[in-house]
Short mmCIF file of C-alpha atoms in Angstrom, two decimals:
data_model
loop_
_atom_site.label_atom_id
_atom_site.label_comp_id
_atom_site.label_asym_id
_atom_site.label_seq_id
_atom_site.Cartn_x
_atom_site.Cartn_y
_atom_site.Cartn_z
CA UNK A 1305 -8.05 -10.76 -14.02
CA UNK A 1306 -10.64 -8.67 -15.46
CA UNK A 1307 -9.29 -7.30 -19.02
CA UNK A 1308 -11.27 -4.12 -18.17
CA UNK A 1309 -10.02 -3.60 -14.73
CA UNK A 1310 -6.53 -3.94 -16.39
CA UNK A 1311 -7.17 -1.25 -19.02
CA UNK A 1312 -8.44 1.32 -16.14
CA UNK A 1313 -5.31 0.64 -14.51
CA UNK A 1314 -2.97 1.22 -17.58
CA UNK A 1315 -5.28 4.18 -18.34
CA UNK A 1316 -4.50 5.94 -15.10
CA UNK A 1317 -0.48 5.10 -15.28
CA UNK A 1318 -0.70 6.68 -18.84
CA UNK A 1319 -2.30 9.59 -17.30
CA UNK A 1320 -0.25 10.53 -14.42
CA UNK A 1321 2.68 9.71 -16.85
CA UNK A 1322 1.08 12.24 -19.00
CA UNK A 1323 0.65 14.95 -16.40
CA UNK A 1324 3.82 14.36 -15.14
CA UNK A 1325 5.09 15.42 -18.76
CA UNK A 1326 2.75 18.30 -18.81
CA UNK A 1327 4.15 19.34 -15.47
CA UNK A 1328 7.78 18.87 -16.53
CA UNK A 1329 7.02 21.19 -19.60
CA UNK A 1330 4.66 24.05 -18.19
CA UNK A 1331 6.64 24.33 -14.93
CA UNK A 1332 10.26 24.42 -16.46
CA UNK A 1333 11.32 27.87 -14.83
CA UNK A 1334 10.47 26.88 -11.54
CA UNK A 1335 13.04 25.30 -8.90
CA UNK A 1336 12.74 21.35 -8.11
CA UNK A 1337 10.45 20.86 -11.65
CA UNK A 1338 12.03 17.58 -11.87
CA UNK A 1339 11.66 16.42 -8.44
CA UNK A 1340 7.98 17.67 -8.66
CA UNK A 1341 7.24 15.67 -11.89
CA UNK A 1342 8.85 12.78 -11.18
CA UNK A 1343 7.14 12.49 -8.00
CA UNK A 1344 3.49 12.15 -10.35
CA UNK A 1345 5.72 9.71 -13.42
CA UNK A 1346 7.26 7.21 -11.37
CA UNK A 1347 3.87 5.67 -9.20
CA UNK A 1348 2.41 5.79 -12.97
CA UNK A 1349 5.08 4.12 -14.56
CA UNK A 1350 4.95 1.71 -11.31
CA UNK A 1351 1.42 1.19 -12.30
CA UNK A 1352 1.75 0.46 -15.78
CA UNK A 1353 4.34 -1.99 -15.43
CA UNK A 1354 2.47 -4.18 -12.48
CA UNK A 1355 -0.27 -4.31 -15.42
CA UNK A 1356 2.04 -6.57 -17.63
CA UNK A 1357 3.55 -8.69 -14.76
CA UNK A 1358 0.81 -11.31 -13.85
CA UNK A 1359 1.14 -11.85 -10.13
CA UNK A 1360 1.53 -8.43 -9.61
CA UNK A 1361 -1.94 -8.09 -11.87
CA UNK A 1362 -3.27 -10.13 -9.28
CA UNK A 1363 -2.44 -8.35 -6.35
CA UNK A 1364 -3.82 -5.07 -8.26
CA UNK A 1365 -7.69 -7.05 -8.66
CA UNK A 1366 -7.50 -6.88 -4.26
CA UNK A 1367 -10.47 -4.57 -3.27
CA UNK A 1368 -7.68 -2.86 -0.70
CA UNK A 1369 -5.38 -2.06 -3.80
CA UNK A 1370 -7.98 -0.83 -5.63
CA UNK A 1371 -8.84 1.71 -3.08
CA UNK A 1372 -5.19 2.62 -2.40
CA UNK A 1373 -4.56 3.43 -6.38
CA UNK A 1374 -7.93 5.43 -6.52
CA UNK A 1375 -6.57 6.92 -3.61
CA UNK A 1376 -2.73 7.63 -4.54
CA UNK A 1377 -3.52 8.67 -8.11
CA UNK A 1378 -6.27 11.16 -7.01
CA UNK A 1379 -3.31 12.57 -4.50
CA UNK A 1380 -1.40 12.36 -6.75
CA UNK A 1381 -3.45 14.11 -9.40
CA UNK A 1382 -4.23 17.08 -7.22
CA UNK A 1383 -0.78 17.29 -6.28
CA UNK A 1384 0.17 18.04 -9.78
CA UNK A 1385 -2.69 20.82 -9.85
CA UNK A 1386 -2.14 22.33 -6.90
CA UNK A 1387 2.23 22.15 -7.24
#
């Protein structure tokens, strides 16, 4: 697999992981916080880990799962914004 393709997909769990966090932290008075953040931590934690496992590295070099993460994460992303 390509070592850089693997580093843009550990870059984008760490960031949804990140925002998650951020969303956890800013949004703490607000009802279902958790539920909200967890909803952006858990695909990028799901992400991160399929990095380290090889076949699953594998499946993530597919052109169709490359366009599904760009696609989730960029939901997922403006789902954070706009929660």
């Amino acid at each position: 697999m390509n070592k850089n393709l693997v580093n843009n997909y550990r870059m984008g769990g760490y960031l949804l992981i990140a925002i998650g966090l951020i969303n956890l932290r800013y949004q703490s008075g607000q009802s279902n916080v958790v539920t909200n953040s967890l909803t952006i931590i858990i695909p990028g934690t799901l992400i991160l880990i399929a990095t380290w496992i090889p076949p699953l590295a594998k499946v993530l070099n597919r052109g169709i799962s490359k366009i599904a993460t760009l696609v989730i994460g960029l939901a997922l992303i403006a789902y954070a914004v706009l929660n």
